[in-house]
């Protein structure tokens, strides 16, 4: 008997909705982000955190180490992934000492980087300190990448950094992430041919999101036609067996859910995910707009585990509860208001919704 794909997807989306309701009551920390620095040797026009050269670093490594010890004592390290990000994390003073310490405690850790600083020696350091996964940003062909990221020669340095990582043969997963906008979307096919020559484990392709500095460039946001092209591009590549994934963001409707990534949509901010910002603030996801109501504590005065178990109520309810249009939508059960990072909290509406674009 033939399987009805739509009915199968509805079944799994129902299961995901049940899981969401459970996690609001029984959160399960899987991803802990450390924002080591806001300093970066690039200045990407779409940066959600508005990072740039010369900005400040995060808490002292001894403060981060205390968070690690606390997390070790209160969470299952077999399930917990430490996610290192910035800015450019490699600019953080004491990077090797901090991550070597995390490795010694038993943490699995990975990093998001622009890879321009990953020399052969740095790649060895990353191996020695136990890095398992890495995502490197490549945002178009050479000239486009350099222009959009504000660093001449950045593309070539990043590609060499990727190769230095590959040559170590020591990392569990090496990924390239590409942020697609209205101007670089035409380069996807040619960029694929370049990346296909590398021994990558996956390619993560995401749309430019209306947050951070990207809000200053509305002309670069993807149009509805761009969005449809992007999802068809990813689906075609996956049908060919190529490991391309869309990011975690957004409910995509029955046609595209599970077709362009390996999972069904769920925004885990505050139920699966927590983060420490550069100023020590404890929050749910680094991509969410910085607002006082989202700060759940601060590592200079609060114990992280206490905050996780006893606060975070702001994130443990459906986002759709803030939006009257979402509440009336027939897809609310599965979407629950969409992703928290692109929500307009001043007007209580979602900035990115694929209803009437994809479904």
Coordinates of C-alpha atoms in Angstrom, one line a residue, residues 9-351:
X9 CA 4.1 14.4 7.7
X10 CA 1.0 15.4 9.6
X11 CA 1.6 12.5 12.0
X12 CA 5.1 13.5 12.8
X13 CA 4.2 17.2 13.1
X14 CA 1.5 16.2 15.6
X15 CA 4.2 14.3 17.5
X16 CA 6.4 17.4 17.4
X17 CA 3.6 19.6 18.7
X18 CA 3.1 17.1 21.6
X19 CA 6.9 17.3 22.3
X20 CA 6.8 21.1 22.3
X21 CA 4.0 21.1 24.9
X22 CA 6.0 18.6 27.1
X23 CA 9.2 20.6 26.8
X24 CA 7.5 23.8 28.0
X25 CA 7.0 21.9 31.3
X26 CA 10.1 19.7 31.2
X27 CA 12.9 21.5 29.3
X28 CA 15.8 19.5 28.1
X29 CA 19.1 21.4 27.5
X30 CA 20.9 20.1 24.5
X31 CA 22.7 23.2 23.1
X32 CA 24.7 25.6 25.4
X33 CA 26.1 28.6 23.5
X34 CA 29.1 30.7 24.6
X35 CA 29.3 34.1 22.9
X36 CA 33.0 34.5 23.5
X37 CA 33.4 37.9 21.8
X38 CA 31.7 40.5 19.7
X39 CA 35.0 41.4 18.1
X40 CA 35.5 40.1 14.5
X41 CA 38.0 40.6 11.8
X42 CA 35.1 40.9 9.3
X43 CA 32.1 43.2 9.3
X44 CA 29.3 41.3 7.6
X45 CA 26.4 43.5 6.4
X46 CA 23.9 40.8 7.6
X47 CA 25.4 40.1 11.0
X48 CA 22.6 39.4 13.5
X49 CA 24.9 40.5 16.4
X50 CA 26.3 43.6 14.6
X51 CA 29.9 42.3 15.3
X52 CA 32.9 44.3 14.1
X53 CA 36.7 44.7 14.6
X54 CA 37.7 45.9 18.1
X55 CA 34.5 45.2 20.0
X56 CA 34.6 43.7 23.4
X57 CA 35.1 40.1 24.6
X58 CA 32.9 37.9 26.8
X59 CA 33.5 37.0 30.4
X60 CA 36.9 36.0 31.7
X61 CA 37.7 32.4 31.0
X62 CA 37.5 31.6 34.7
X63 CA 33.9 32.7 34.7
X64 CA 33.1 30.5 31.7
X65 CA 34.9 27.6 33.5
X66 CA 32.6 28.0 36.5
X67 CA 29.6 27.7 34.1
X68 CA 31.2 24.6 32.6
X69 CA 31.6 22.9 36.0
X70 CA 28.1 23.8 36.9
X71 CA 26.8 22.4 33.7
X72 CA 28.8 19.2 34.1
X73 CA 27.2 18.7 37.5
X74 CA 23.6 19.2 36.5
X75 CA 23.3 18.0 32.9
X76 CA 24.0 14.9 30.9
X77 CA 27.2 15.6 28.9
X78 CA 26.4 12.7 26.6
X79 CA 23.5 14.8 25.3
X80 CA 24.8 18.4 25.8
X81 CA 26.7 20.2 23.0
X82 CA 28.8 23.2 23.8
X83 CA 28.5 25.7 20.9
X84 CA 31.2 28.3 20.6
X85 CA 30.5 31.5 18.7
X86 CA 31.1 35.2 18.4
X87 CA 32.1 37.5 16.6
X88 CA 35.1 35.5 15.6
X89 CA 35.7 33.1 18.5
X90 CA 39.4 32.7 17.8
X91 CA 39.9 36.3 18.8
X92 CA 39.0 35.5 22.4
X93 CA 41.9 35.7 24.8
X94 CA 42.5 32.3 26.3
X95 CA 40.5 30.4 23.7
X96 CA 42.8 27.3 23.7
X97 CA 42.9 27.2 27.5
X98 CA 39.1 27.5 27.9
X99 CA 38.2 24.9 25.3
X100 CA 41.0 22.5 26.4
X101 CA 39.4 22.8 29.9
X102 CA 35.9 22.0 28.5
X103 CA 37.3 19.0 26.7
X104 CA 39.0 17.8 29.9
X105 CA 35.6 18.0 31.7
X106 CA 34.1 15.8 29.0
X107 CA 32.2 18.4 26.9
X108 CA 31.5 17.9 23.2
X109 CA 32.1 21.2 21.5
X110 CA 31.8 22.8 18.1
X111 CA 32.4 26.3 16.7
X112 CA 31.1 28.8 14.2
X113 CA 33.9 30.7 12.5
X114 CA 34.9 32.6 9.4
X115 CA 38.0 30.4 9.2
X116 CA 40.3 33.2 8.1
X117 CA 42.5 32.7 11.1
X118 CA 42.7 28.9 10.9
X119 CA 46.3 28.3 10.0
X120 CA 47.8 24.8 10.1
X121 CA 48.9 25.5 13.7
X122 CA 45.5 26.7 14.7
X123 CA 43.9 23.6 13.1
X124 CA 46.2 21.4 15.2
X125 CA 45.2 23.4 18.3
X126 CA 41.5 22.8 17.6
X127 CA 42.2 19.1 17.3
X128 CA 44.2 19.1 20.5
X129 CA 41.4 20.9 22.4
X130 CA 38.8 18.4 21.3
X131 CA 36.7 20.3 18.7
X132 CA 34.3 17.9 17.1
X133 CA 32.3 20.0 14.7
X134 CA 32.8 23.3 12.9
X135 CA 30.7 25.5 10.6
X136 CA 32.5 27.9 8.3
X137 CA 30.8 30.9 6.6
X138 CA 31.1 31.1 2.9
X139 CA 28.6 33.7 1.5
X140 CA 29.1 33.6 -2.2
X141 CA 31.8 33.5 -4.9
X142 CA 35.1 35.2 -4.1
X143 CA 34.2 38.9 -4.9
X144 CA 30.7 38.6 -3.4
X145 CA 31.9 36.9 -0.3
X146 CA 34.7 39.5 0.3
X147 CA 32.3 42.5 -0.4
X148 CA 29.5 41.2 1.8
X149 CA 31.8 40.3 4.7
X150 CA 34.0 43.4 4.5
X151 CA 37.4 41.7 4.2
X152 CA 39.4 41.7 1.0
X153 CA 41.0 38.3 0.6
X154 CA 38.5 36.8 3.1
X155 CA 37.3 34.1 0.6
X156 CA 40.7 32.7 -0.1
X157 CA 41.7 32.8 3.6
X158 CA 38.5 31.0 4.5
X159 CA 38.9 28.3 1.9
X160 CA 42.5 27.7 3.0
X161 CA 41.2 27.5 6.6
X162 CA 38.7 24.9 5.6
X163 CA 41.4 22.9 3.8
X164 CA 43.7 23.1 6.9
X165 CA 40.8 21.6 9.0
X166 CA 40.2 18.9 6.4
X167 CA 43.9 18.0 6.3
X168 CA 43.9 17.2 10.1
X169 CA 41.4 14.3 9.4
X170 CA 40.4 14.7 13.1
X171 CA 37.0 16.4 13.1
X172 CA 33.6 14.7 13.2
X173 CA 31.8 17.2 11.0
X174 CA 33.0 20.0 8.8
X175 CA 30.2 22.2 7.5
X176 CA 30.0 25.3 5.3
X177 CA 27.1 27.7 6.0
X178 CA 26.0 30.1 3.3
X179 CA 23.7 33.1 4.0
X180 CA 21.6 33.7 0.9
X181 CA 20.3 37.2 0.0
X182 CA 18.7 38.8 -3.0
X183 CA 22.0 39.6 -4.6
X184 CA 24.0 36.3 -4.2
X185 CA 21.2 33.8 -4.7
X186 CA 22.2 33.6 -8.4
X187 CA 25.6 32.2 -7.4
X188 CA 24.3 29.1 -5.7
X189 CA 24.9 26.7 -8.5
X190 CA 28.5 27.9 -9.2
X191 CA 29.3 28.0 -5.5
X192 CA 28.1 24.4 -5.2
X193 CA 30.6 23.3 -7.9
X194 CA 33.4 24.9 -5.8
X195 CA 32.3 23.4 -2.5
X196 CA 31.8 20.0 -4.1
X197 CA 35.5 19.8 -4.7
X198 CA 36.1 19.9 -0.9
X199 CA 35.7 17.0 1.4
X200 CA 32.9 18.6 3.4
X201 CA 30.3 16.8 5.5
X202 CA 27.5 19.1 4.8
X203 CA 26.4 22.5 3.3
X204 CA 23.9 24.6 5.3
X205 CA 22.1 27.1 3.2
X206 CA 20.0 29.7 5.0
X207 CA 18.1 32.9 4.0
X208 CA 19.2 36.3 5.2
X209 CA 17.1 37.0 8.3
X210 CA 15.6 40.4 9.2
X211 CA 17.6 41.0 12.4
X212 CA 20.7 42.9 13.5
X213 CA 22.5 44.9 10.7
X214 CA 20.4 43.1 8.1
X215 CA 17.4 45.3 9.1
X216 CA 19.4 48.2 7.5
X217 CA 19.4 46.5 4.1
X218 CA 15.8 45.6 3.3
X219 CA 16.6 45.5 -0.4
X220 CA 18.9 42.5 0.2
X221 CA 16.2 40.4 1.8
X222 CA 14.9 37.4 -0.2
X223 CA 11.7 38.1 -2.2
X224 CA 9.0 35.4 -2.3
X225 CA 10.3 34.2 -5.7
X226 CA 13.8 34.0 -4.2
X227 CA 12.5 31.9 -1.3
X228 CA 10.8 29.5 -3.6
X229 CA 13.9 29.2 -5.7
X230 CA 16.0 28.6 -2.6
X231 CA 13.9 25.7 -1.4
X232 CA 13.7 24.1 -4.8
X233 CA 17.5 24.4 -5.1
X234 CA 18.0 22.6 -1.7
X235 CA 15.4 20.0 -2.5
X236 CA 16.9 19.2 -5.9
X237 CA 20.4 18.8 -4.3
X238 CA 19.0 16.5 -1.6
X239 CA 17.2 14.4 -4.1
X240 CA 20.6 13.8 -5.7
X241 CA 22.0 12.6 -2.4
X242 CA 24.0 15.8 -1.7
X243 CA 24.1 16.7 2.1
X244 CA 22.5 20.1 1.8
X245 CA 20.3 21.4 4.7
X246 CA 18.2 24.4 5.3
X247 CA 18.7 25.9 8.7
X248 CA 16.5 25.4 11.8
X249 CA 14.4 28.5 11.1
X250 CA 10.7 28.6 10.2
X251 CA 7.8 26.3 9.6
X252 CA 7.7 25.5 5.9
X253 CA 4.4 23.8 5.2
X254 CA 3.6 20.2 4.2
X255 CA 5.4 20.4 0.8
X256 CA 8.8 21.4 2.2
X257 CA 8.9 20.2 5.8
X258 CA 11.4 17.3 6.0
X259 CA 12.3 17.8 2.3
X260 CA 15.0 20.5 2.8
X261 CA 16.4 19.5 6.2
X262 CA 16.6 16.3 8.3
X263 CA 14.1 17.3 10.9
X264 CA 10.7 18.9 11.4
X265 CA 10.4 22.5 12.5
X266 CA 10.8 23.3 16.1
X267 CA 12.2 26.5 17.7
X268 CA 14.0 25.2 20.8
X269 CA 15.0 28.6 22.3
X270 CA 14.6 28.2 26.1
X271 CA 13.7 24.5 26.0
X272 CA 16.6 22.9 24.2
X273 CA 18.9 25.9 23.9
X274 CA 20.5 28.5 26.3
X275 CA 23.2 31.0 25.8
X276 CA 25.7 33.2 27.6
X277 CA 26.2 36.6 26.0
X278 CA 29.4 38.6 26.0
X279 CA 28.2 40.6 29.0
X280 CA 27.4 37.5 31.0
X281 CA 23.7 37.6 30.4
X282 CA 21.9 34.3 30.3
X283 CA 19.3 34.0 27.6
X284 CA 17.7 31.5 25.3
X285 CA 19.3 32.0 21.9
X286 CA 21.9 34.5 20.7
X287 CA 19.9 35.3 17.6
X288 CA 17.0 36.6 19.5
X289 CA 16.7 40.4 19.8
X290 CA 18.4 41.7 23.0
X291 CA 15.6 43.0 25.3
X292 CA 15.5 43.2 29.1
X293 CA 12.6 40.8 29.4
X294 CA 14.7 38.0 27.7
X295 CA 17.6 38.3 30.2
X296 CA 17.1 35.4 32.6
X297 CA 20.1 36.0 34.8
X298 CA 23.8 36.8 34.6
X299 CA 26.7 34.5 35.2
X300 CA 28.5 37.1 37.4
X301 CA 25.8 36.8 40.0
X302 CA 23.6 33.7 39.1
X303 CA 24.3 30.0 38.9
X304 CA 23.5 28.9 35.4
X305 CA 21.7 25.7 36.4
X306 CA 19.5 27.6 38.8
X307 CA 18.5 30.0 36.1
X308 CA 17.8 27.2 33.6
X309 CA 15.6 25.2 36.0
X310 CA 13.8 28.0 37.7
X311 CA 13.4 30.9 35.2
X312 CA 13.0 31.0 31.4
X313 CA 9.2 31.1 31.6
X314 CA 9.2 33.8 29.0
X315 CA 10.3 31.1 26.5
X316 CA 8.2 28.2 27.8
X317 CA 5.0 29.1 26.1
X318 CA 4.0 29.3 22.4
X319 CA 5.2 32.4 20.6
X320 CA 1.8 32.4 18.9
X321 CA 0.3 33.5 22.3
X322 CA 1.7 37.0 21.5
X323 CA 0.2 37.3 18.0
X324 CA -3.5 37.4 17.3
X325 CA -3.0 36.5 13.6
X326 CA -1.0 33.4 14.6
X327 CA -3.7 32.3 17.0
X328 CA -6.3 32.4 14.2
X329 CA -4.0 30.5 11.7
X330 CA -4.9 27.0 10.7
X331 CA -1.2 26.1 10.9
X332 CA -0.7 27.3 14.4
X333 CA -0.6 23.8 15.9
X334 CA 2.6 23.0 14.0
X335 CA 4.2 26.4 13.7
X336 CA 3.4 27.8 17.1
X337 CA 4.3 31.3 15.9
X338 CA 7.5 30.4 14.1
X339 CA 11.1 31.3 15.1
X340 CA 11.7 33.6 18.0
X341 CA 14.8 35.3 16.5
X342 CA 12.8 37.0 13.7
X343 CA 9.8 38.0 15.7
X344 CA 8.8 41.7 16.0
X345 CA 8.3 42.1 19.7
X346 CA 7.3 45.7 19.5
X347 CA 4.3 44.9 17.2
X348 CA 3.8 41.3 18.3
X349 CA 4.0 39.8 14.8
X350 CA 6.2 37.5 12.9
X351 CA 8.6 39.1 10.4

